[in-house]
Tab-separated table of C-alpha atoms and ligand atoms in Angstrom:
chain	number	residue	atom	x	y	z
A	1	MET	CA	-6.912	32.492	23.274
A	2	LYS	CA	-8.019	28.855	23.926
A	3	LEU	CA	-7.918	27.849	27.519
A	4	SER	CA	-7.062	24.309	28.611
A	5	SER	CA	-10.767	23.774	29.204
A	6	GLY	CA	-11.368	24.222	25.444
A	7	ARG	CA	-13.192	27.483	25.833
A	8	LEU	CA	-12.301	30.568	23.728
A	9	TYR	CA	-11.243	33.302	26.018
A	10	LEU	CA	-11.545	36.612	24.371
A	11	ASP	CA	-11.626	39.077	27.433
A	12	CYS	CA	-7.980	39.942	28.014
A	13	ASN	CA	-8.668	43.548	28.747
A	14	ALA	CA	-10.540	42.183	31.902
A	15	THR	CA	-7.807	39.828	33.015
A	16	THR	CA	-5.387	37.336	31.499
A	17	PRO	CA	-4.387	33.847	32.993
A	18	LEU	CA	-0.835	33.404	34.500
A	19	ALA	CA	1.730	32.820	31.736
A	20	GLY	CA	3.396	29.411	32.234
A	21	PRO	CA	6.756	30.825	33.218
A	22	VAL	CA	5.203	33.274	35.513
A	23	ALA	CA	3.388	30.454	37.258
A	24	GLU	CA	6.744	28.802	37.716
A	25	VAL	CA	8.340	31.867	39.215
A	26	LEU	CA	5.324	32.394	41.544
A	27	ALA	CA	5.584	28.805	42.769
A	28	ARG	CA	9.394	28.962	43.284
A	29	ALA	CA	9.368	32.405	44.921
A	30	GLN	CA	6.482	31.080	47.485
A	31	GLU	CA	9.087	28.522	48.515
A	32	GLN	CA	12.504	30.135	48.134
A	33	ALA	CA	11.655	33.770	48.676
A	34	PHE	CA	9.076	33.567	51.485
A	35	GLY	CA	11.400	35.615	53.869
A	36	ASN	CA	10.448	39.121	55.022
A	37	ALA	CA	12.289	41.469	52.680
A	38	SER	CA	13.184	43.751	55.605
A	39	SER	CA	14.912	41.022	57.717
A	40	THR	CA	18.542	41.325	57.758
A	41	TYR	CA	19.318	37.517	58.033
A	42	LEU	CA	19.704	35.150	54.854
A	43	GLU	CA	16.151	34.607	54.126
A	44	GLY	CA	15.360	38.317	54.351
A	45	ARG	CA	18.241	39.282	52.146
A	46	GLU	CA	17.189	36.437	49.588
A	47	ALA	CA	13.723	37.909	49.564
A	48	ARG	CA	15.061	41.340	49.005
A	49	VAL	CA	17.181	40.302	46.022
A	50	ALA	CA	14.020	38.685	44.472
A	51	LEU	CA	12.052	41.946	45.268
A	52	GLU	CA	14.669	44.338	43.577
A	53	ASP	CA	15.215	41.879	40.560
A	54	ALA	CA	11.321	42.094	40.016
A	55	ARG	CA	11.439	45.832	40.376
A	56	GLY	CA	13.875	46.138	37.767
A	57	HIS	CA	11.762	44.224	35.346
A	58	VAL	CA	8.583	46.114	36.186
A	59	ALA	CA	10.728	49.379	35.620
A	60	ALA	CA	11.865	48.123	32.306
A	61	LEU	CA	8.319	47.553	30.935
A	62	MET	CA	7.159	50.849	32.573
A	63	GLY	CA	10.089	52.657	31.038
A	64	CYS	CA	11.302	54.252	34.195
A	65	ARG	CA	14.137	53.594	36.669
A	66	SER	CA	14.020	50.937	39.291
A	67	ASP	CA	13.791	53.501	42.180
A	68	GLU	CA	10.831	55.074	40.541
A	69	VAL	CA	8.631	51.935	41.136
A	70	ILE	CA	6.431	51.459	44.054
A	71	PHE	CA	4.760	48.029	44.377
A	72	THR	CA	1.165	48.149	45.506
A	73	GLY	CA	-1.559	45.762	45.965
A	74	SER	CA	-3.415	46.584	42.687
A	75	ALA	CA	-3.781	49.149	40.019
A	76	THR	CA	-6.611	50.668	41.865
A	77	GLU	CA	-4.369	51.169	44.815
A	78	ALA	CA	-1.624	52.701	42.542
A	79	ASN	CA	-4.359	55.126	41.222
A	80	HIS	CA	-5.395	56.007	44.624
A	81	LEU	CA	-1.807	56.682	46.025
A	82	ALA	CA	-1.077	58.920	43.014
A	83	VAL	CA	-4.366	61.132	43.228
A	84	THR	CA	-4.021	61.241	47.058
A	85	SER	CA	-0.360	62.503	46.841
A	86	ALA	CA	-1.297	64.945	44.177
A	87	ALA	CA	-3.996	66.275	46.299
A	88	ARG	CA	-1.861	66.568	49.328
A	89	ALA	CA	0.823	68.326	47.376
A	90	ALA	CA	-1.673	70.749	45.589
A	91	GLY	CA	-0.974	73.942	47.831
A	92	HIS	CA	-3.062	76.908	46.335
A	93	ARG	CA	-4.037	74.788	43.316
A	94	ARG	CA	-7.565	73.745	43.869
A	95	ARG	CA	-8.840	72.341	40.585
A	96	VAL	CA	-8.571	68.733	39.411
A	97	LEU	CA	-9.186	67.731	35.622
A	98	ILE	CA	-10.214	64.135	35.063
A	99	SER	CA	-11.095	62.751	31.658
A	100	ALA	CA	-14.607	62.001	31.080
A	101	ILE	CA	-13.691	58.287	30.232
A	102	GLU	CA	-11.311	57.335	33.125
A	103	HIS	CA	-11.682	54.046	34.753
A	104	PRO	CA	-13.689	54.066	37.876
A	105	ALA	CA	-10.286	53.448	39.898
A	106	VAL	CA	-9.639	57.135	39.066
A	107	TYR	CA	-12.942	58.699	38.090
A	108	ASP	CA	-14.779	57.648	41.364
A	109	GLN	CA	-12.235	59.507	43.519
A	110	ARG	CA	-14.119	62.789	42.489
A	111	GLU	CA	-16.164	62.736	45.635
A	112	ALA	CA	-13.258	62.323	47.977
A	113	LEU	CA	-11.357	65.132	46.067
A	114	GLU	CA	-14.560	67.335	46.435
A	115	GLY	CA	-14.764	66.608	50.089
A	116	ALA	CA	-11.197	67.770	50.400
A	117	GLY	CA	-12.153	71.224	48.880
A	118	PHE	CA	-11.171	70.618	45.204
A	119	LYS	CA	-13.232	71.654	42.144
A	120	VAL	CA	-13.220	68.522	39.941
A	121	GLU	CA	-14.001	69.080	36.227
A	122	GLU	CA	-14.364	66.505	33.410
A	123	ILE	CA	-12.164	66.737	30.304
A	124	PRO	CA	-14.623	65.941	27.309
A	125	VAL	CA	-13.835	63.448	24.715
A	126	THR	CA	-14.390	63.611	21.050
A	127	PRO	CA	-16.957	61.156	19.421
A	128	ALA	CA	-13.903	58.967	18.455
A	129	GLY	CA	-13.266	58.388	22.097
A	130	THR	CA	-10.125	60.553	22.383
A	131	VAL	CA	-9.620	63.299	25.108
A	132	ASP	CA	-10.374	66.604	23.507
A	133	LEU	CA	-7.023	68.362	23.653
A	134	GLY	CA	-8.568	71.792	22.651
A	135	ARG	CA	-10.992	71.583	25.516
A	136	LEU	CA	-8.207	70.466	27.957
A	137	GLU	CA	-6.097	73.438	26.922
A	138	GLY	CA	-9.169	75.576	27.599
A	139	LEU	CA	-9.504	74.040	31.079
A	140	LEU	CA	-5.844	74.345	32.106
A	141	ALA	CA	-4.710	77.240	34.214
A	142	GLU	CA	-2.354	77.953	37.047
A	143	ASP	CA	-4.841	76.855	39.622
A	144	VAL	CA	-5.103	73.104	38.279
A	145	ALA	CA	-3.413	70.757	40.610
A	146	LEU	CA	-3.825	67.443	38.786
A	147	VAL	CA	-4.978	66.157	35.445
A	148	CYS	CA	-5.734	62.447	35.043
A	149	VAL	CA	-5.892	60.890	31.566
A	150	MET	CA	-5.322	57.218	30.876
A	151	ALA	CA	-2.901	55.931	28.171
A	152	ALA	CA	-5.350	53.555	26.564
A	153	HIS	CA	-9.050	52.842	27.186
A	154	ASN	CA	-10.125	49.682	28.726
A	155	GLU	CA	-13.348	49.419	26.789
A	156	THR	CA	-12.638	51.110	23.345
A	157	GLY	CA	-8.989	50.576	23.299
A	158	VAL	CA	-8.631	54.001	22.157
A	159	LEU	CA	-5.085	55.361	22.576
A	160	GLN	CA	-5.273	58.757	24.439
A	161	PRO	CA	-2.980	61.656	23.127
A	162	VAL	CA	-0.810	61.539	26.419
A	163	ASP	CA	2.187	63.045	24.963
A	164	GLU	CA	0.268	66.143	24.194
A	165	VAL	CA	-1.511	65.955	27.499
A	166	GLY	CA	1.920	65.854	29.126
A	167	ARG	CA	3.210	68.698	27.395
A	168	LEU	CA	0.268	70.772	28.447
A	169	CYS	CA	0.466	69.720	32.078
A	170	GLU	CA	4.057	70.689	32.046
A	171	ARG	CA	3.529	74.012	30.560
A	172	HIS	CA	0.913	74.721	33.454
A	173	GLY	CA	2.840	73.063	36.252
A	174	ALA	CA	-0.009	70.490	36.887
A	175	TRP	CA	0.799	66.936	37.989
A	176	PHE	CA	-0.095	64.650	35.400
A	177	HIS	CA	-1.191	61.185	36.335
A	178	CYS	CA	-1.590	58.442	33.753
A	179	ASP	CA	-3.338	55.267	34.256
A	180	ALA	CA	-1.458	52.889	31.866
A	181	VAL	CA	-2.968	49.658	32.979
A	182	GLN	CA	-4.301	48.794	29.494
A	183	ALA	CA	-1.421	50.139	27.504
A	184	LEU	CA	1.403	48.300	29.260
A	185	GLY	CA	2.111	45.151	27.606
A	186	LYS	CA	0.249	45.925	24.476
A	187	VAL	CA	1.995	49.193	23.195
A	188	SER	CA	5.199	50.872	24.290
A	189	SER	CA	5.189	52.785	27.711
A	190	PRO	CA	4.356	56.556	27.415
A	191	TRP	CA	6.685	57.155	30.472
A	192	ASP	CA	9.416	59.121	28.536
A	193	SER	CA	7.124	60.605	25.711
A	194	ALA	CA	4.479	61.866	27.836
A	195	ARG	CA	6.312	62.502	31.053
A	196	PRO	CA	3.529	61.831	33.529
A	197	ARG	CA	4.626	62.382	37.175
A	198	THR	CA	2.954	59.207	38.248
A	199	MET	CA	1.822	56.187	36.142
A	200	ALA	CA	-0.200	53.105	37.197
A	201	ALA	CA	0.139	49.300	36.155
A	202	ALA	CA	-1.498	46.078	37.119
A	203	ALA	CA	0.123	42.674	36.894
A	204	HIS	CA	-3.072	40.652	35.910
A	205	LYS	CA	-3.629	42.507	32.686
A	206	LEU	CA	-0.377	41.306	31.250
A	207	TYR	CA	-0.391	37.545	32.425
A	208	GLY	CA	0.818	38.151	35.836
A	209	PRO	CA	-0.823	37.555	39.196
A	210	LYS	CA	-3.861	39.345	40.855
A	211	GLY	CA	-2.993	41.332	43.778
A	212	ALA	CA	-0.144	43.108	42.316
A	213	GLY	CA	0.218	46.556	40.965
A	214	ALA	CA	2.776	49.387	40.636
A	215	LEU	CA	2.879	53.123	40.599
A	216	ALA	CA	5.849	54.592	38.761
A	217	VAL	CA	6.802	57.946	40.507
A	218	ARG	CA	9.101	60.331	38.631
A	219	ARG	CA	12.195	61.443	40.633
A	220	GLY	CA	11.600	64.464	42.829
A	221	THR	CA	7.958	63.824	43.241
A	222	VAL	CA	6.750	63.614	46.792
A	223	ILE	CA	4.459	60.670	47.574
A	224	SER	CA	2.051	60.883	50.588
A	225	PRO	CA	1.333	57.214	51.607
A	226	VAL	CA	-2.041	55.961	51.855
A	227	LEU	CA	-0.923	52.927	53.952
A	228	VAL	CA	1.247	53.869	56.799
A	229	GLY	CA	2.842	51.440	59.310
A	230	GLY	CA	6.095	49.642	58.770
A	231	GLY	CA	7.605	52.042	56.374
A	232	GLN	CA	8.197	49.671	53.487
A	233	GLU	CA	8.644	50.815	49.968
A	234	GLY	CA	10.851	53.816	51.029
A	235	GLY	CA	7.904	54.812	53.580
A	236	ARG	CA	5.613	55.414	50.607
A	237	ARG	CA	3.529	52.218	51.025
A	238	SER	CA	3.721	50.272	54.284
A	239	SER	CA	2.891	46.610	54.476
A	240	THR	CA	5.176	43.510	54.290
A	241	GLU	CA	6.260	43.346	50.650
A	242	ALA	CA	4.441	40.631	48.623
A	243	VAL	CA	7.798	39.240	47.285
A	244	PRO	CA	6.297	36.133	45.424
A	245	LEU	CA	3.769	38.199	43.692
A	246	ALA	CA	6.298	40.894	42.961
A	247	ALA	CA	8.546	38.312	41.437
A	248	ALA	CA	5.771	36.826	39.338
A	249	PHE	CA	4.749	40.406	38.215
A	250	GLY	CA	8.520	40.922	37.208
A	251	LYS	CA	8.585	37.874	35.177
A	252	ALA	CA	5.304	38.839	33.498
A	253	CYS	CA	6.917	42.224	32.703
A	254	GLU	CA	9.989	40.609	31.274
A	255	LEU	CA	7.756	38.310	28.918
A	256	ALA	CA	5.439	41.275	27.966
A	257	LEU	CA	8.403	43.369	26.872
A	258	GLN	CA	9.518	40.528	24.682
A	259	SER	CA	5.909	40.212	23.299
A	260	LEU	CA	5.197	43.800	22.255
A	261	GLY	CA	5.696	42.862	18.452
A	262	ALA	CA	3.458	39.747	18.911
A	263	MET	CA	0.798	42.092	20.280
A	264	ALA	CA	1.144	44.616	17.530
A	265	GLY	CA	0.418	41.571	15.132
A	266	LYS	CA	-2.932	41.141	16.615
A	267	ALA	CA	-4.140	44.404	14.930
A	268	PRO	CA	-4.794	42.741	11.572
A	269	LEU	CA	-6.665	39.988	13.154
A	270	ARG	CA	-8.918	42.420	15.042
A	271	ASP	CA	-9.383	44.495	11.811
A	272	GLY	CA	-10.215	41.512	9.749
A	273	MET	CA	-12.733	40.497	12.474
A	274	GLU	CA	-14.343	43.934	12.371
A	275	ASP	CA	-14.540	43.791	8.635
A	276	VAL	CA	-16.588	40.604	9.105
A	277	LEU	CA	-18.718	42.062	11.905
A	278	ALA	CA	-19.478	45.382	9.761
A	279	GLY	CA	-20.049	43.542	6.549
A	280	ARG	CA	-22.322	40.699	7.854
A	281	TRP	CA	-24.162	42.227	10.742
A	282	GLY	CA	-23.731	46.020	10.350
A	283	ALA	CA	-21.567	46.433	13.582
A	284	PHE	CA	-20.790	49.991	14.656
A	285	ILE	CA	-17.237	50.023	15.902
A	286	HIS	CA	-16.692	52.341	18.868
A	287	GLY	CA	-13.461	54.356	18.511
A	288	GLY	CA	-12.911	52.719	15.133
A	289	SER	CA	-11.587	55.953	13.528
A	290	ALA	CA	-8.961	56.586	16.262
A	291	PRO	CA	-5.522	54.825	16.930
A	292	ARG	CA	-6.300	51.871	19.208
A	293	LEU	CA	-4.656	49.178	21.141
A	294	PRO	CA	-4.023	46.393	18.669
A	295	ASN	CA	-6.052	43.701	20.610
A	296	THR	CA	-9.356	45.545	21.301
A	297	SER	CA	-12.687	45.814	19.576
A	298	PHE	CA	-15.635	47.378	21.095
A	299	PHE	CA	-18.845	47.327	18.718
A	300	SER	CA	-22.623	47.463	18.785
A	301	LEU	CA	-24.748	45.120	16.601
A	302	PRO	CA	-27.753	47.385	16.164
A	303	GLY	CA	-30.842	46.135	17.785
A	304	VAL	CA	-29.291	42.941	19.416
A	305	PRO	CA	-28.889	43.283	23.284
A	306	GLY	CA	-25.136	42.867	24.028
A	307	LEU	CA	-25.822	41.213	27.233
A	308	GLN	CA	-28.001	38.338	25.716
A	309	VAL	CA	-25.291	37.803	22.985
A	310	ALA	CA	-22.613	37.552	25.487
A	311	GLN	CA	-24.737	35.116	27.509
A	312	ALA	CA	-25.417	33.044	24.311
A	313	LEU	CA	-21.699	33.008	23.474
A	314	ASP	CA	-20.830	31.929	26.962
A	315	GLU	CA	-23.195	28.948	26.492
A	316	LEU	CA	-21.372	28.226	23.205
A	317	GLY	CA	-17.957	28.205	25.163
A	318	VAL	CA	-16.745	31.837	24.270
A	319	ALA	CA	-16.053	34.565	26.865
A	320	VAL	CA	-16.469	38.130	25.823
A	321	SER	CA	-17.558	41.193	27.821
A	322	THR	CA	-20.185	43.754	27.423
A	323	GLY	CA	-17.620	46.410	28.502
A	324	SER	CA	-18.946	48.389	31.388
A	325	ALA	CA	-22.400	48.707	29.788
A	326	CYS	CA	-23.499	45.970	32.158
A	327	HIS	CA	-23.307	45.551	35.810
A	328	ALA	CA	-24.406	42.332	37.893
A	329	GLY	CA	-26.149	41.094	34.792
A	330	GLN	CA	-28.105	44.296	34.119
A	331	ALA	CA	-27.735	46.439	31.070
A	332	VAL	CA	-27.006	50.025	32.311
A	333	GLU	CA	-26.124	53.278	30.341
A	334	SER	CA	-22.512	53.363	29.696
A	335	ARG	CA	-20.757	56.625	30.810
A	336	VAL	CA	-18.086	55.972	28.188
A	337	LEU	CA	-20.327	55.639	25.444
A	338	GLY	CA	-22.587	58.260	26.554
A	339	ARG	CA	-19.692	60.698	26.685
A	340	MET	CA	-18.733	59.773	23.093
A	341	GLY	CA	-22.181	60.676	22.100
A	342	VAL	CA	-23.358	57.205	21.117
A	343	PRO	CA	-27.157	56.991	21.206
A	344	GLY	CA	-28.687	54.892	24.031
A	345	GLU	CA	-30.137	52.262	21.809
A	346	LEU	CA	-26.517	51.293	20.589
A	347	GLN	CA	-25.139	51.493	24.049
A	348	GLY	CA	-27.135	48.358	25.191
A	349	CYS	CA	-26.061	46.371	22.164
A	350	ALA	CA	-22.243	46.841	22.950
A	351	LEU	CA	-19.817	43.962	23.082
A	352	ARG	CA	-16.141	43.895	23.778
A	353	VAL	CA	-13.701	41.358	22.336
A	354	SER	CA	-10.140	41.779	23.520
A	355	LEU	CA	-7.589	39.314	21.894
A	356	GLY	CA	-4.625	37.887	23.887
A	357	ARG	CA	-0.841	37.332	22.951
A	358	ASP	CA	-1.744	33.765	21.717
A	359	THR	CA	-5.037	34.414	19.805
A	360	THR	CA	-4.895	33.148	16.337
A	361	SER	CA	-6.790	33.748	13.135
A	362	GLY	CA	-8.293	30.424	13.824
A	363	HIS	CA	-9.722	31.585	17.202
A	364	VAL	CA	-11.138	34.734	15.474
A	365	GLU	CA	-12.932	32.621	12.924
A	366	ALA	CA	-14.134	30.410	15.568
A	367	PHE	CA	-15.505	33.419	17.287
A	368	CYS	CA	-17.303	34.798	14.218
A	369	SER	CA	-18.981	31.255	13.675
A	370	ALA	CA	-19.958	31.197	17.348
A	371	LEU	CA	-21.426	34.727	16.977
A	372	ALA	CA	-23.592	33.741	14.256
A	373	GLN	CA	-25.033	30.931	16.292
A	374	ALA	CA	-25.480	33.221	19.251
A	375	LEU	CA	-27.316	35.705	17.257
A	376	GLU	CA	-29.607	33.048	15.901
A	377	LYS	CA	-30.211	32.000	19.487
A	378	VAL	CA	-30.847	35.397	20.657
A	379	ALA	CA	-33.220	36.125	17.812
A	380	GLY	CA	-35.288	33.045	19.022
A	381	ASN	CA	-35.542	34.453	22.500
A	382	ALA	CA	-39.177	35.617	23.480
A	383	ASP	CA	-37.835	38.876	24.916
A	384	TYR	CA	-35.658	39.713	21.899
A	385	PRO	CA	-36.813	43.383	20.919
A	386	GLY	CA	-36.464	42.549	17.208
A	387	LYS	CA	-38.821	39.601	17.373
A	388	ALA	CA	-42.114	40.059	15.677
B	401	LIG	N1	-7.403	51.281	35.375
B	401	LIG	C1	-7.827	50.639	34.002
B	401	LIG	C2	-7.589	51.197	32.786
B	401	LIG	C3	-8.240	49.170	34.059
B	401	LIG	O1	-8.777	48.785	32.917
B	401	LIG	C4	-8.454	48.553	35.422
B	401	LIG	C5	-9.046	47.317	35.516
B	401	LIG	O2	-9.924	47.006	34.774
B	401	LIG	C6	-7.970	49.361	36.356
B	401	LIG	C7	-7.379	50.568	36.451
B	401	LIG	C8	-8.144	48.584	37.903
B	401	LIG	O3	-7.343	47.443	38.073
B	401	LIG	P1	-7.631	46.553	39.257
B	401	LIG	O4	-9.177	46.249	39.311
B	401	LIG	O5	-6.658	45.395	38.955
B	401	LIG	O6	-7.153	47.364	40.536
């Protein structure tokens, strides 16, 4: 998408700007729904109405019932609430299975789980970037408390076989937690088909505000709060409700639900771009053989450092990311690509392009032209490894 600054923003899996109508709702709610939703006088009651209205829209996008939505401050918090609750409900079940490619918001809870006496095991992925169902089946047993598999991967965009994961978990009585942060707003919610007990969402990935997340909790599931205090959100997440953020999140979900068709229409743009990348520069598309989100392309241009290309593109007015293969400006080994068996030399060459709701074919063409310029610039750099 083109920003008002004129820059080409192609990193919509990292975050999205506020949609216009969402910004309007946020501004209005800051003024008109500022009351404490727990107060019984008029301003409180108005805030409560706005909050419950928003909950309905979030529930509609997630595919669950309104009373199954807990508002949180982020998707990271929602993931922590789910994992903590599952751990506290585990009883005699002492094993946890986490996919090898989970986002750090889930994956990095391993240590805390181990500290609490759980044996944490990784569910391997195939070279296509899909959770290996055969291996999961082999790992599942009656002592597994929790299984974490995301719905769609933030870097590769690969859609995970969560329906099958859900069936396997149900058969073994394990709590299935699904991080659906990247899937929601891009493809339909897996809530009904995969039947996770808990599912996480983030507003800012779907043109909503930062600082707003949600956890869907299937009826009958006991949640152990991480934040205790005032007993808000049915005692499951204390802290005065952020009504304006929730209202904006609700509007973003309403728009996202209406835009699923438009998002599906991004796949041909993405595929056309990948044809150019592969044909012109020999790009290797990570997860290219698996079903993917319609907006995501994660690829390596052999021999060309991804970080340098991303920096050159930035100078040319184009924002793309290196996935998580780069932290604080340093190229590091990618856990995700490593687990997919991608050789180290290709890992450092990775770039992620994630299209937005408003990305056009013209934007994709502009990206390809900018990439050609960026590659020329990188080839002229003294420290470019391919330079003679
Ligand atoms: N899960 C996935 C799949 C994500 O892509 C992200 C954000 O990149 C998160 C969780 C965490 O979201 P946040 O940093 O907004 O809490």
